[in-house]
Amino acid sequence: MKNAPTIPASEFAERRQRLLKALGINAIAIIQSAHVVIRNRDADFPFRQDSDFLYLTGFNEPNAVAVFIPGRAEGEYVLFCQAKDPAMERWTGKRAGVEGVIKDYGVDQAFKIEELDQQMVKLLSGRSEVYYRIGFETEFDLKVLSWLNVLRRQARNGVAAPHTFKVLDALVHEMRLFKSPAEVEMMRYAAQTAARAHTKAMQTCRPGLCEFEVQAEIEREFRQDGMEPSYTSIVGGGENACILHYVENRSALKAGDLLLIDAGSEHQGYASDITRSFPVSGRFSHEQAQLYQVVLEAQKAAIAAVKPGNNWDAPHQAAVRSLTTGLVKLGLSQGEVDELIKDPPKPEDGSAAQEAPYRQFYMHKTGHWLGLDVHDVGDYKLKGEWRTLEPGMVLTVEPGLYISPAENVDPKWWNIGIRIEDDVLVTTEGCEVLTAGVVKEIVDIEALMAQ
Ligand code: GLY
Ligand code: MN
Ligand code: MN
């Protein structure tokens, strides 16, 4: 794509250097690529690289294993990969091959993947600590154990087998949580494309279309920029908007209903994640507008709480308080806001815990980290406390209200589902909304749809 940002090779090298340094001189780290997953019989799902592997290697092929060995004279970065094979490449596409990964991916030493077992025993010999993603994939766990056992059998020959196993995940995930300037550019680019796609959806939508037709418009915009959806698009009209993970997208859109679209694009692995809710025919009804405004105010309150020094939960707390205040004003909830947002104490008789009343209408959290995974990695708590927001973190802010038919709810509110979701970068001053390119004020949505 013209002018599309990319992560430079130097940044991948710098990530690996940071990892090598963090490992320490007696350690070795091993990380496997994703696999091709069979959909059914001879048909595969589209290949998606493992995000940790992609972060460290930039290499987008399956059947690969990367190994990091601090201080090793023959090279600290070893990659096992698929060999060149013209017959196979005719079916499944080009491969870099052993020479290609050295030339183009900064690899110090490369082997064919078939040599993995034999070479890993040698690479592990003499290393005391092994970092890998313990328990991530049983088959790989068994492989690592088999290498260990081969080495143990050689103990009488003076071979030292590793004695400490550590989870690699924590190291890599902490690195991934803080986005570099180049990563922010990738995410901004994905966010801009997704914002344009949502704008297109508002412009295209009209009664009588089916949900999948709007989905097609959105995904067309993604693909035009060389991207694909970062998760299965949710396009739900009317009561379907109240199903949080609705992905059928097959119903016809009706005048008078709202349409909730949760759809994001992925640029070279980096995700965007946007939700907008708007009227199918371009004008909010009185009730829809009232509820929408409550969600919008809550979203703004939550975004205002995204700043360095605040903790992870501050935006959620702000959203819950704001939503509940709005629900009381509209008569959907009765009582004191402080009481309505408090989870009741756990019953002492062991019976099921009750939930705070607001959860009837708002049953999810207000966001998640965003990056190479839509629900990105990184700890939300440190030592039992919500972690502090710091510049370079990216999160979503996505409050909503979902009013299913219920005895305690006036039918005029039934089946209205609203979520508003933006992607937000924590900056030194506060935050930047990366997805600001698609409107969310009622007047702006109605003006856009009236054009
Ligand atoms: N699209 C998934 C989410 O919003 O978390
Ligand atoms: Mn989200
Ligand atoms: Mn979403």
Coordinates of N, CA and C and ligand atoms in Angstrom, one line a residue, residues 273 368 374-375 396 398 421, ligand 2:
D273 N -10.1 -1.2 16.8 CA -11.3 -1.8 17.4 C -12.3 -0.7 17.6
H368 N -9.9 -2.7 27.1 CA -8.8 -3.7 27.2 C -7.6 -3.1 26.5
V374 N -6.1 -8.0 19.6 CA -7.2 -7.1 19.9 C -7.4 -7.0 21.4
H375 N -7.5 -8.1 22.0 CA -7.4 -8.1 23.5 C -5.9 -8.3 23.8
T396 N -8.7 0.4 24.7 CA -10.0 0.8 24.2 C -10.9 1.4 25.3
E398 N -14.9 1.6 25.8 CA -16.1 1.1 25.1 C -17.3 0.8 26.0
E421 N -17.1 2.8 21.0 CA -15.8 2.3 21.3 C -14.7 3.1 20.5
Ligands
MN2 MN -12.9 -3.7 22.2

